[in-house]
Amino acid sequence: MKKTELLVTPITVNDILPLIEAGADAFVVGEQRYGLRLAGEFTRGDVQKTIELAHAKGKKVYVAMNAIFHNEKIDELNDYIKFVSDVKADAIIFGDPAVLMTAREIAPDMKLHWSTETTGTNWFTCNYWGKKGAKRAVLAREINMDAILETKENAEVEIEVQVHGMSCMFQSKRSLLGNYYEYQGKVLEIENRKMEKNMFLHDKERENKYPIFEDENGTHIMSPNDICIIDELQEMLEAGVDSFKIDGILKSSEYILAITKAYREAIDLYSKDPDAYEDKKDELLAAIEEIQPANRSLDTGFFFKETVY
């Protein structure tokens, strides 16, 4: 049985070798201009170095080009895709069809991973993009376990699922969301809006604090809790889900390293002996809870939500 890939989002090039030692199989890197909500900014030189380090250890590197590209950026795609191809990245992550069309022309042998954040909700859609050239589909965070398993059973492409970290609840191309709320006099207020990190949107009614940040792609509001299903992996492992993603956005390198080690142990345990995983999974969850940031509770996201038609 093929072992599920453990995909990690590093913050810097210096994280690559420690994460490989911790058990990461693949990495998502890129730069803000072309990729959405990356854990770290990787220049072209950083991307090349990451690929060299990873390939030397038999690991893979996927370059994020999943931003929405308006006309002013379209002309840049040829050059960047050629660069990604020249440095021998293992795949490009895309959402905008402009990337797909350009890659067909510039790098026809490049593997493509389709990722639009919210529309990867069923096997039919995944297979549609597979017929267009995608080798993998990244499933939306808003679907439940039953939908994931059904998709994997019927998909003709690889399936990737996020198993840990925060998810995006809202994105706007505008960069002045905080000013908008203040002007409207809403209950919601921005804390530390002018700082690059540690910004939160407060919802006093729900008693939630949503991480918020602004970058070249606009304003991003993230979930108040982190997904963690290290103790609920068995069904997806049995179904053969191809890739588990740990999203390290707005986390420290030390945290990402510890989480990678925990999920590596979980996957390996299940691979060797499913009963051993069952015996250890609660202990693995408890270890993650101990290092979880004080303002970031853990939950199971939408994995066990009931689908309402």
PDB file of C-alpha atoms in Angstrom:
ATOM      1  CA  MET A   1       0.000   0.000   0.000  1.00  0.00           C
ATOM      2  CA  LYS A   2       1.304   3.427  -0.976  1.00  0.00           C
ATOM      3  CA  LYS A   3       2.054   5.529   2.098  1.00  0.00           C
ATOM      4  CA  THR A   4       0.298   8.889   2.319  1.00  0.00           C
ATOM      5  CA  GLU A   5       2.559  11.854   1.593  1.00  0.00           C
ATOM      6  CA  LEU A   6       3.185  14.332   4.417  1.00  0.00           C
ATOM      7  CA  LEU A   7       3.186  17.814   2.884  1.00  0.00           C
ATOM      8  CA  VAL A   8       4.518  20.740   4.924  1.00  0.00           C
ATOM      9  CA  THR A   9       4.719  24.510   4.438  1.00  0.00           C
ATOM     10  CA  PRO A  10       8.139  25.763   5.621  1.00  0.00           C
ATOM     11  CA  ILE A  11       8.906  29.325   6.661  1.00  0.00           C
ATOM     12  CA  THR A  12      12.520  29.593   5.439  1.00  0.00           C
ATOM     13  CA  VAL A  13      15.109  27.564   3.549  1.00  0.00           C
ATOM     14  CA  ASN A  14      16.736  26.796   6.913  1.00  0.00           C
ATOM     15  CA  ASP A  15      13.637  24.781   7.843  1.00  0.00           C
ATOM     16  CA  ILE A  16      13.991  22.296   5.002  1.00  0.00           C
ATOM     17  CA  LEU A  17      16.593  19.876   6.348  1.00  0.00           C
ATOM     18  CA  PRO A  18      15.165  19.770   9.904  1.00  0.00           C
ATOM     19  CA  LEU A  19      11.698  19.123   8.473  1.00  0.00           C
ATOM     20  CA  ILE A  20      13.055  16.328   6.278  1.00  0.00           C
ATOM     21  CA  GLU A  21      14.627  14.786   9.373  1.00  0.00           C
ATOM     22  CA  ALA A  22      11.262  15.151  11.115  1.00  0.00           C
ATOM     23  CA  GLY A  23       9.539  13.209   8.360  1.00  0.00           C
ATOM     24  CA  ALA A  24       8.250  15.660   5.750  1.00  0.00           C
ATOM     25  CA  ASP A  25       7.887  14.161   2.270  1.00  0.00           C
ATOM     26  CA  ALA A  26       7.160  17.328   0.307  1.00  0.00           C
ATOM     27  CA  PHE A  27       7.056  21.109   0.638  1.00  0.00           C
ATOM     28  CA  VAL A  28       4.976  24.020  -0.634  1.00  0.00           C
ATOM     29  CA  VAL A  29       7.042  27.136  -1.344  1.00  0.00           C
ATOM     30  CA  GLY A  30       6.719  30.264  -3.419  1.00  0.00           C
ATOM     31  CA  GLU A  31       6.426  34.001  -3.253  1.00  0.00           C
ATOM     32  CA  GLN A  32       3.542  36.225  -2.302  1.00  0.00           C
ATOM     33  CA  ARG A  33       3.252  37.698  -5.776  1.00  0.00           C
ATOM     34  CA  TYR A  34       2.159  34.357  -7.225  1.00  0.00           C
ATOM     35  CA  GLY A  35       1.030  32.228  -4.280  1.00  0.00           C
ATOM     36  CA  LEU A  36      -1.713  32.614  -1.677  1.00  0.00           C
ATOM     37  CA  ARG A  37      -1.201  32.502   2.089  1.00  0.00           C
ATOM     38  CA  LEU A  38       2.255  30.978   2.167  1.00  0.00           C
ATOM     39  CA  ALA A  39       3.917  30.236   5.506  1.00  0.00           C
ATOM     40  CA  GLY A  40       7.061  32.012   4.303  1.00  0.00           C
ATOM     41  CA  GLU A  41       8.317  34.136   1.434  1.00  0.00           C
ATOM     42  CA  PHE A  42      10.668  32.231  -0.878  1.00  0.00           C
ATOM     43  CA  THR A  43      12.566  34.213  -3.510  1.00  0.00           C
ATOM     44  CA  ARG A  44      13.660  32.526  -6.709  1.00  0.00           C
ATOM     45  CA  GLY A  45      17.005  31.811  -5.101  1.00  0.00           C
ATOM     46  CA  ASP A  46      15.255  30.315  -2.082  1.00  0.00           C
ATOM     47  CA  VAL A  47      13.054  28.143  -4.280  1.00  0.00           C
ATOM     48  CA  GLN A  48      16.070  26.827  -6.168  1.00  0.00           C
ATOM     49  CA  LYS A  49      17.965  26.096  -2.948  1.00  0.00           C
ATOM     50  CA  THR A  50      14.929  24.364  -1.433  1.00  0.00           C
ATOM     51  CA  ILE A  51      14.580  22.122  -4.485  1.00  0.00           C
ATOM     52  CA  GLU A  52      18.273  21.222  -4.382  1.00  0.00           C
ATOM     53  CA  LEU A  53      18.120  20.313  -0.689  1.00  0.00           C
ATOM     54  CA  ALA A  54      14.877  18.366  -1.008  1.00  0.00           C
ATOM     55  CA  HIS A  55      15.842  16.435  -4.133  1.00  0.00           C
ATOM     56  CA  ALA A  56      19.149  15.433  -2.566  1.00  0.00           C
ATOM     57  CA  LYS A  57      17.098  13.695   0.135  1.00  0.00           C
ATOM     58  CA  GLY A  58      14.550  12.219  -2.257  1.00  0.00           C
ATOM     59  CA  LYS A  59      11.798  14.696  -1.303  1.00  0.00           C
ATOM     60  CA  LYS A  60       9.508  16.848  -3.462  1.00  0.00           C
ATOM     61  CA  VAL A  61       8.870  20.573  -3.803  1.00  0.00           C
ATOM     62  CA  TYR A  62       5.682  22.145  -5.147  1.00  0.00           C
ATOM     63  CA  VAL A  63       5.683  25.823  -6.144  1.00  0.00           C
ATOM     64  CA  ALA A  64       2.557  27.830  -5.333  1.00  0.00           C
ATOM     65  CA  MET A  65       1.039  29.834  -8.170  1.00  0.00           C
ATOM     66  CA  ASN A  66      -2.510  29.732  -6.828  1.00  0.00           C
ATOM     67  CA  ALA A  67      -3.157  33.475  -6.675  1.00  0.00           C
ATOM     68  CA  ILE A  68      -5.834  35.110  -8.815  1.00  0.00           C
ATOM     69  CA  PHE A  69      -4.085  36.750 -11.744  1.00  0.00           C
ATOM     70  CA  HIS A  70      -5.498  39.953 -13.157  1.00  0.00           C
ATOM     71  CA  ASN A  71      -4.417  41.240 -16.522  1.00  0.00           C
ATOM     72  CA  GLU A  72      -1.443  43.214 -15.257  1.00  0.00           C
ATOM     73  CA  LYS A  73       0.267  40.020 -14.053  1.00  0.00           C
ATOM     74  CA  ILE A  74      -0.541  37.676 -16.920  1.00  0.00           C
ATOM     75  CA  ASP A  75       2.571  38.638 -18.879  1.00  0.00           C
ATOM     76  CA  GLU A  76       4.748  37.581 -15.914  1.00  0.00           C
ATOM     77  CA  LEU A  77       3.525  33.984 -15.897  1.00  0.00           C
ATOM     78  CA  ASN A  78       5.666  32.831 -18.820  1.00  0.00           C
ATOM     79  CA  ASP A  79       8.878  33.854 -17.145  1.00  0.00           C
ATOM     80  CA  TYR A  80       8.018  32.479 -13.711  1.00  0.00           C
ATOM     81  CA  ILE A  81       6.771  29.134 -15.024  1.00  0.00           C
ATOM     82  CA  LYS A  82       9.919  28.810 -17.134  1.00  0.00           C
ATOM     83  CA  PHE A  83      11.972  29.445 -13.988  1.00  0.00           C
ATOM     84  CA  VAL A  84      10.006  26.843 -12.015  1.00  0.00           C
ATOM     85  CA  SER A  85      10.529  24.337 -14.801  1.00  0.00           C
ATOM     86  CA  ASP A  86      14.240  25.120 -15.128  1.00  0.00           C
ATOM     87  CA  VAL A  87      14.890  24.517 -11.421  1.00  0.00           C
ATOM     88  CA  LYS A  88      13.005  21.209 -11.706  1.00  0.00           C
ATOM     89  CA  ALA A  89      10.140  21.757  -9.273  1.00  0.00           C
ATOM     90  CA  ASP A  90       7.983  18.667  -8.895  1.00  0.00           C
ATOM     91  CA  ALA A  91       4.690  20.477  -9.504  1.00  0.00           C
ATOM     92  CA  ILE A  92       2.962  23.846  -9.743  1.00  0.00           C
ATOM     93  CA  ILE A  93      -0.070  24.534  -7.568  1.00  0.00           C
ATOM     94  CA  PHE A  94      -2.624  26.549  -9.523  1.00  0.00           C
ATOM     95  CA  GLY A  95      -6.176  27.810  -9.325  1.00  0.00           C
ATOM     96  CA  ASP A  96      -6.393  30.376 -12.098  1.00  0.00           C
ATOM     97  CA  PRO A  97      -6.816  28.784 -15.566  1.00  0.00           C
ATOM     98  CA  ALA A  98      -4.272  31.300 -16.875  1.00  0.00           C
ATOM     99  CA  VAL A  99      -1.539  29.273 -15.142  1.00  0.00           C
ATOM    100  CA  LEU A 100      -2.797  26.062 -16.720  1.00  0.00           C
ATOM    101  CA  MET A 101      -2.860  27.570 -20.213  1.00  0.00           C
ATOM    102  CA  THR A 102       0.604  29.099 -19.831  1.00  0.00           C
ATOM    103  CA  ALA A 103       2.113  25.923 -18.418  1.00  0.00           C
ATOM    104  CA  ARG A 104       0.778  23.923 -21.376  1.00  0.00           C
ATOM    105  CA  GLU A 105       2.801  26.168 -23.645  1.00  0.00           C
ATOM    106  CA  ILE A 106       5.921  26.871 -21.574  1.00  0.00           C
ATOM    107  CA  ALA A 107       6.343  23.651 -19.580  1.00  0.00           C
ATOM    108  CA  PRO A 108       4.058  20.926 -20.976  1.00  0.00           C
ATOM    109  CA  ASP A 109       5.697  18.212 -18.842  1.00  0.00           C
ATOM    110  CA  MET A 110       5.226  20.080 -15.548  1.00  0.00           C
ATOM    111  CA  LYS A 111       2.845  18.392 -13.115  1.00  0.00           C
ATOM    112  CA  LEU A 112      -0.054  20.565 -11.996  1.00  0.00           C
ATOM    113  CA  HIS A 113      -1.996  20.496  -8.719  1.00  0.00           C
ATOM    114  CA  TRP A 114      -5.425  22.120  -8.915  1.00  0.00           C
ATOM    115  CA  SER A 115      -6.230  24.203  -5.823  1.00  0.00           C
ATOM    116  CA  THR A 116      -8.956  26.838  -5.636  1.00  0.00           C
ATOM    117  CA  GLU A 117      -9.433  26.671  -1.840  1.00  0.00           C
ATOM    118  CA  THR A 118     -13.229  26.255  -1.833  1.00  0.00           C
ATOM    119  CA  THR A 119     -14.434  24.574  -5.020  1.00  0.00           C
ATOM    120  CA  GLY A 120     -12.727  21.200  -4.669  1.00  0.00           C
ATOM    121  CA  THR A 121     -15.824  19.646  -3.160  1.00  0.00           C
ATOM    122  CA  ASN A 122     -16.580  16.541  -5.257  1.00  0.00           C
ATOM    123  CA  TRP A 123     -14.947  13.921  -7.439  1.00  0.00           C
ATOM    124  CA  PHE A 124     -16.640  15.092 -10.642  1.00  0.00           C
ATOM    125  CA  THR A 125     -15.005  18.521 -10.412  1.00  0.00           C
ATOM    126  CA  CYS A 126     -11.647  16.981  -9.496  1.00  0.00           C
ATOM    127  CA  ASN A 127     -11.814  14.688 -12.519  1.00  0.00           C
ATOM    128  CA  TYR A 128     -12.809  17.592 -14.766  1.00  0.00           C
ATOM    129  CA  TRP A 129      -9.579  19.413 -13.933  1.00  0.00           C
ATOM    130  CA  GLY A 130      -7.734  16.122 -14.230  1.00  0.00           C
ATOM    131  CA  LYS A 131      -8.868  15.907 -17.834  1.00  0.00           C
ATOM    132  CA  LYS A 132      -7.557  19.449 -18.324  1.00  0.00           C
ATOM    133  CA  GLY A 133      -4.103  18.414 -17.126  1.00  0.00           C
ATOM    134  CA  ALA A 134      -4.073  18.426 -13.319  1.00  0.00           C
ATOM    135  CA  LYS A 135      -2.454  15.427 -11.619  1.00  0.00           C
ATOM    136  CA  ARG A 136      -3.775  16.302  -8.153  1.00  0.00           C
ATOM    137  CA  ALA A 137      -6.790  18.047  -6.650  1.00  0.00           C
ATOM    138  CA  VAL A 138      -6.631  19.875  -3.322  1.00  0.00           C
ATOM    139  CA  LEU A 139      -9.935  19.398  -1.526  1.00  0.00           C
ATOM    140  CA  ALA A 140     -11.813  22.271   0.095  1.00  0.00           C
ATOM    141  CA  ARG A 141     -11.614  22.549   3.887  1.00  0.00           C
ATOM    142  CA  GLU A 142     -15.392  22.891   4.083  1.00  0.00           C
ATOM    143  CA  ILE A 143     -16.325  19.299   3.204  1.00  0.00           C
ATOM    144  CA  ASN A 144     -16.752  16.436   5.640  1.00  0.00           C
ATOM    145  CA  MET A 145     -15.142  13.028   5.979  1.00  0.00           C
ATOM    146  CA  ASP A 146     -17.860  11.234   4.017  1.00  0.00           C
ATOM    147  CA  ALA A 147     -17.379  13.581   1.063  1.00  0.00           C
ATOM    148  CA  ILE A 148     -13.595  13.167   1.226  1.00  0.00           C
ATOM    149  CA  LEU A 149     -13.852   9.375   1.183  1.00  0.00           C
ATOM    150  CA  GLU A 150     -16.385   9.419  -1.668  1.00  0.00           C
ATOM    151  CA  THR A 151     -14.149  11.748  -3.657  1.00  0.00           C
ATOM    152  CA  LYS A 152     -11.083   9.576  -3.144  1.00  0.00           C
ATOM    153  CA  GLU A 153     -13.012   6.457  -4.181  1.00  0.00           C
ATOM    154  CA  ASN A 154     -14.075   8.014  -7.484  1.00  0.00           C
ATOM    155  CA  ALA A 155     -11.242  10.396  -8.293  1.00  0.00           C
ATOM    156  CA  GLU A 156      -8.939   9.781 -11.236  1.00  0.00           C
ATOM    157  CA  VAL A 157      -6.379  12.211  -9.806  1.00  0.00           C
ATOM    158  CA  GLU A 158      -4.390  12.365  -6.567  1.00  0.00           C
ATOM    159  CA  ILE A 159      -6.250  13.832  -3.600  1.00  0.00           C
ATOM    160  CA  GLU A 160      -4.751  16.228  -1.033  1.00  0.00           C
ATOM    161  CA  VAL A 161      -6.398  17.050   2.307  1.00  0.00           C
ATOM    162  CA  GLN A 162      -5.366  19.573   4.941  1.00  0.00           C
ATOM    163  CA  VAL A 163      -5.159  17.841   8.307  1.00  0.00           C
ATOM    164  CA  HIS A 164      -3.607  20.535  10.495  1.00  0.00           C
ATOM    165  CA  GLY A 165      -3.479  24.314  10.810  1.00  0.00           C
ATOM    166  CA  MET A 166      -5.714  27.291  10.196  1.00  0.00           C
ATOM    167  CA  SER A 167      -7.844  27.799   7.116  1.00  0.00           C
ATOM    168  CA  CYS A 168      -8.955  30.903   5.265  1.00  0.00           C
ATOM    169  CA  MET A 169     -12.514  32.062   5.926  1.00  0.00           C
ATOM    170  CA  PHE A 170     -12.527  35.164   3.739  1.00  0.00           C
ATOM    171  CA  GLN A 171     -10.339  36.933   1.200  1.00  0.00           C
ATOM    172  CA  SER A 172     -10.825  40.316  -0.405  1.00  0.00           C
ATOM    173  CA  LYS A 173      -8.596  41.938  -2.995  1.00  0.00           C
ATOM    174  CA  ARG A 174      -9.071  45.160  -1.042  1.00  0.00           C
ATOM    175  CA  SER A 175      -6.389  46.097   1.487  1.00  0.00           C
ATOM    176  CA  LEU A 176      -8.453  48.419   3.646  1.00  0.00           C
ATOM    177  CA  LEU A 177     -10.864  46.069   5.356  1.00  0.00           C
ATOM    178  CA  GLY A 178      -9.996  47.455   8.758  1.00  0.00           C
ATOM    179  CA  ASN A 179     -10.781  51.005   7.666  1.00  0.00           C
ATOM    180  CA  TYR A 180     -14.066  49.809   6.227  1.00  0.00           C
ATOM    181  CA  TYR A 181     -15.256  48.316   9.520  1.00  0.00           C
ATOM    182  CA  GLU A 182     -14.134  51.355  11.501  1.00  0.00           C
ATOM    183  CA  TYR A 183     -15.912  53.698   9.092  1.00  0.00           C
ATOM    184  CA  GLN A 184     -19.114  51.673   9.303  1.00  0.00           C
ATOM    185  CA  GLY A 185     -19.005  51.700  13.105  1.00  0.00           C
ATOM    186  CA  LYS A 186     -19.471  47.937  13.273  1.00  0.00           C
ATOM    187  CA  VAL A 187     -18.988  45.880  16.427  1.00  0.00           C
ATOM    188  CA  LEU A 188     -16.042  44.205  14.743  1.00  0.00           C
ATOM    189  CA  GLU A 189     -12.776  45.971  15.347  1.00  0.00           C
ATOM    190  CA  ILE A 190      -9.207  45.460  14.218  1.00  0.00           C
ATOM    191  CA  GLU A 191      -6.463  44.951  16.800  1.00  0.00           C
ATOM    192  CA  ASN A 192      -2.953  45.898  15.735  1.00  0.00           C
ATOM    193  CA  ARG A 193      -4.161  46.528  12.207  1.00  0.00           C
ATOM    194  CA  LYS A 194      -1.062  48.462  11.193  1.00  0.00           C
ATOM    195  CA  MET A 195       1.313  45.700  12.293  1.00  0.00           C
ATOM    196  CA  GLU A 196       2.396  42.920   9.965  1.00  0.00           C
ATOM    197  CA  LYS A 197       1.793  40.162  12.513  1.00  0.00           C
ATOM    198  CA  ASN A 198      -0.485  39.431  15.451  1.00  0.00           C
ATOM    199  CA  MET A 199      -3.505  41.162  13.961  1.00  0.00           C
ATOM    200  CA  PHE A 200      -6.937  39.933  15.008  1.00  0.00           C
ATOM    201  CA  LEU A 201     -10.518  40.674  14.065  1.00  0.00           C
ATOM    202  CA  HIS A 202     -12.694  40.539  17.190  1.00  0.00           C
ATOM    203  CA  ASP A 203     -16.227  39.182  17.083  1.00  0.00           C
ATOM    204  CA  LYS A 204     -17.546  39.948  20.562  1.00  0.00           C
ATOM    205  CA  GLU A 205     -20.876  38.247  19.918  1.00  0.00           C
ATOM    206  CA  ARG A 206     -19.232  34.882  19.230  1.00  0.00           C
ATOM    207  CA  GLU A 207     -16.250  35.596  21.481  1.00  0.00           C
ATOM    208  CA  ASN A 208     -13.880  34.728  18.647  1.00  0.00           C
ATOM    209  CA  LYS A 209     -10.605  36.269  17.509  1.00  0.00           C
ATOM    210  CA  TYR A 210      -9.875  35.804  13.821  1.00  0.00           C
ATOM    211  CA  PRO A 211      -6.275  36.267  12.621  1.00  0.00           C
ATOM    212  CA  ILE A 212      -6.204  38.810   9.833  1.00  0.00           C
ATOM    213  CA  PHE A 213      -3.445  40.019   7.579  1.00  0.00           C
ATOM    214  CA  GLU A 214      -3.049  42.076   4.447  1.00  0.00           C
ATOM    215  CA  ASP A 215      -0.574  41.420   1.640  1.00  0.00           C
ATOM    216  CA  GLU A 216      -0.211  41.897  -2.091  1.00  0.00           C
ATOM    217  CA  ASN A 217      -3.254  39.670  -2.664  1.00  0.00           C
ATOM    218  CA  GLY A 218      -5.524  41.693  -0.375  1.00  0.00           C
ATOM    219  CA  THR A 219      -7.048  41.009   3.029  1.00  0.00           C
ATOM    220  CA  HIS A 220      -7.212  37.532   4.523  1.00  0.00           C
ATOM    221  CA  ILE A 221      -9.330  36.515   7.517  1.00  0.00           C
ATOM    222  CA  MET A 222      -8.398  33.163   9.004  1.00  0.00           C
ATOM    223  CA  SER A 223     -10.269  30.648  11.155  1.00  0.00           C
ATOM    224  CA  PRO A 224     -10.350  31.213  14.942  1.00  0.00           C
ATOM    225  CA  ASN A 225      -9.241  27.613  15.596  1.00  0.00           C
ATOM    226  CA  ASP A 226      -6.690  25.225  14.117  1.00  0.00           C
ATOM    227  CA  ILE A 227      -7.727  21.986  12.477  1.00  0.00           C
ATOM    228  CA  CYS A 228      -6.182  18.934  14.118  1.00  0.00           C
ATOM    229  CA  ILE A 229      -7.266  15.409  13.281  1.00  0.00           C
ATOM    230  CA  ILE A 230      -4.159  13.448  14.199  1.00  0.00           C
ATOM    231  CA  ASP A 231      -6.455  11.099  16.125  1.00  0.00           C
ATOM    232  CA  GLU A 232      -8.900  10.671  13.224  1.00  0.00           C
ATOM    233  CA  LEU A 233      -6.670   9.701  10.312  1.00  0.00           C
ATOM    234  CA  GLN A 234      -7.543   6.027  10.037  1.00  0.00           C
ATOM    235  CA  GLU A 235     -10.395   6.267   7.502  1.00  0.00           C
ATOM    236  CA  MET A 236      -8.427   8.473   5.127  1.00  0.00           C
ATOM    237  CA  LEU A 237      -5.308   6.326   5.482  1.00  0.00           C
ATOM    238  CA  GLU A 238      -7.333   3.210   4.759  1.00  0.00           C
ATOM    239  CA  ALA A 239      -8.912   4.917   1.745  1.00  0.00           C
ATOM    240  CA  GLY A 240      -5.467   5.829   0.425  1.00  0.00           C
ATOM    241  CA  VAL A 241      -5.732   9.634   0.445  1.00  0.00           C
ATOM    242  CA  ASP A 242      -2.567  10.676  -1.372  1.00  0.00           C
ATOM    243  CA  SER A 243      -1.383  13.659   0.640  1.00  0.00           C
ATOM    244  CA  PHE A 244      -1.911  15.157   4.105  1.00  0.00           C
ATOM    245  CA  LYS A 245      -1.056  18.848   4.384  1.00  0.00           C
ATOM    246  CA  ILE A 246       0.206  20.618   7.488  1.00  0.00           C
ATOM    247  CA  ASP A 247      -0.364  24.360   6.988  1.00  0.00           C
ATOM    248  CA  GLY A 248       2.107  26.343   9.062  1.00  0.00           C
ATOM    249  CA  ILE A 249       0.920  29.837   8.202  1.00  0.00           C
ATOM    250  CA  LEU A 250       1.345  32.295  11.119  1.00  0.00           C
ATOM    251  CA  LYS A 251       3.183  29.634  13.149  1.00  0.00           C
ATOM    252  CA  SER A 252       6.807  29.327  14.267  1.00  0.00           C
ATOM    253  CA  SER A 253       9.394  27.014  12.722  1.00  0.00           C
ATOM    254  CA  GLU A 254       9.618  25.150  16.029  1.00  0.00           C
ATOM    255  CA  TYR A 255       5.873  24.529  16.078  1.00  0.00           C
ATOM    256  CA  ILE A 256       5.788  23.272  12.471  1.00  0.00           C
ATOM    257  CA  LEU A 257       8.694  20.938  13.220  1.00  0.00           C
ATOM    258  CA  ALA A 258       6.950  19.433  16.244  1.00  0.00           C
ATOM    259  CA  ILE A 259       3.675  18.964  14.353  1.00  0.00           C
ATOM    260  CA  THR A 260       5.500  17.306  11.459  1.00  0.00           C
ATOM    261  CA  LYS A 261       7.129  14.807  13.832  1.00  0.00           C
ATOM    262  CA  ALA A 262       3.763  13.969  15.389  1.00  0.00           C
ATOM    263  CA  TYR A 263       1.980  13.326  12.091  1.00  0.00           C
ATOM    264  CA  ARG A 264       4.967  11.371  10.765  1.00  0.00           C
ATOM    265  CA  GLU A 265       4.712   9.082  13.774  1.00  0.00           C
ATOM    266  CA  ALA A 266       0.960   8.693  13.290  1.00  0.00           C
ATOM    267  CA  ILE A 267       1.242   7.791   9.592  1.00  0.00           C
ATOM    268  CA  ASP A 268       4.104   5.356  10.190  1.00  0.00           C
ATOM    269  CA  LEU A 269       2.318   3.706  13.097  1.00  0.00           C
ATOM    270  CA  TYR A 270      -0.795   3.100  11.028  1.00  0.00           C
ATOM    271  CA  SER A 271       1.286   1.791   8.137  1.00  0.00           C
ATOM    272  CA  LYS A 272       2.996  -0.785  10.358  1.00  0.00           C
ATOM    273  CA  ASP A 273       0.101  -1.663  12.656  1.00  0.00           C
ATOM    274  CA  PRO A 274      -3.312   0.085  12.683  1.00  0.00           C
ATOM    275  CA  ASP A 275      -3.916  -1.121  16.234  1.00  0.00           C
ATOM    276  CA  ALA A 276      -0.700   0.557  17.378  1.00  0.00           C
ATOM    277  CA  TYR A 277      -1.977   3.830  15.921  1.00  0.00           C
ATOM    278  CA  GLU A 278      -5.276   3.397  17.779  1.00  0.00           C
ATOM    279  CA  ASP A 279      -3.386   2.888  21.035  1.00  0.00           C
ATOM    280  CA  LYS A 280      -1.143   5.939  20.512  1.00  0.00           C
ATOM    281  CA  LYS A 281      -3.406   8.498  18.832  1.00  0.00           C
ATOM    282  CA  ASP A 282      -4.780  10.074  22.020  1.00  0.00           C
ATOM    283  CA  GLU A 283      -1.249  10.511  23.309  1.00  0.00           C
ATOM    284  CA  LEU A 284      -0.227  12.214  20.061  1.00  0.00           C
ATOM    285  CA  LEU A 285      -3.179  14.590  20.313  1.00  0.00           C
ATOM    286  CA  ALA A 286      -2.322  15.426  23.922  1.00  0.00           C
ATOM    287  CA  ALA A 287       1.266  16.229  22.931  1.00  0.00           C
ATOM    288  CA  ILE A 288       0.032  18.684  20.291  1.00  0.00           C
ATOM    289  CA  GLU A 289      -2.375  20.288  22.754  1.00  0.00           C
ATOM    290  CA  GLU A 290       0.569  20.968  25.063  1.00  0.00           C
ATOM    291  CA  ILE A 291       2.417  23.054  22.462  1.00  0.00           C
ATOM    292  CA  GLN A 292      -0.640  24.731  20.966  1.00  0.00           C
ATOM    293  CA  PRO A 293      -0.550  28.557  21.227  1.00  0.00           C
ATOM    294  CA  ALA A 294      -2.774  29.867  24.021  1.00  0.00           C
ATOM    295  CA  ASN A 295      -5.050  31.792  21.641  1.00  0.00           C
ATOM    296  CA  ARG A 296      -5.457  28.935  19.143  1.00  0.00           C
ATOM    297  CA  SER A 297      -7.856  26.179  20.149  1.00  0.00           C
ATOM    298  CA  LEU A 298      -7.904  22.889  18.263  1.00  0.00           C
ATOM    299  CA  ASP A 299     -10.970  21.460  16.555  1.00  0.00           C
ATOM    300  CA  THR A 300     -11.844  19.031  13.766  1.00  0.00           C
ATOM    301  CA  GLY A 301     -12.934  21.690  11.274  1.00  0.00           C
ATOM    302  CA  PHE A 302     -15.671  20.445   8.945  1.00  0.00           C
ATOM    303  CA  PHE A 303     -14.571  16.802   8.991  1.00  0.00           C
ATOM    304  CA  PHE A 304     -17.529  15.688  11.086  1.00  0.00           C
ATOM    305  CA  LYS A 305     -20.111  18.309  10.166  1.00  0.00           C
ATOM    306  CA  GLU A 306     -23.342  17.047   8.712  1.00  0.00           C
ATOM    307  CA  THR A 307     -23.944  17.880   5.071  1.00  0.00           C
ATOM    308  CA  VAL A 308     -27.225  19.740   4.575  1.00  0.00           C
ATOM    309  CA  TYR A 309     -28.795  19.700   1.091  1.00  0.00           C
TER     310      TYR A 309
END
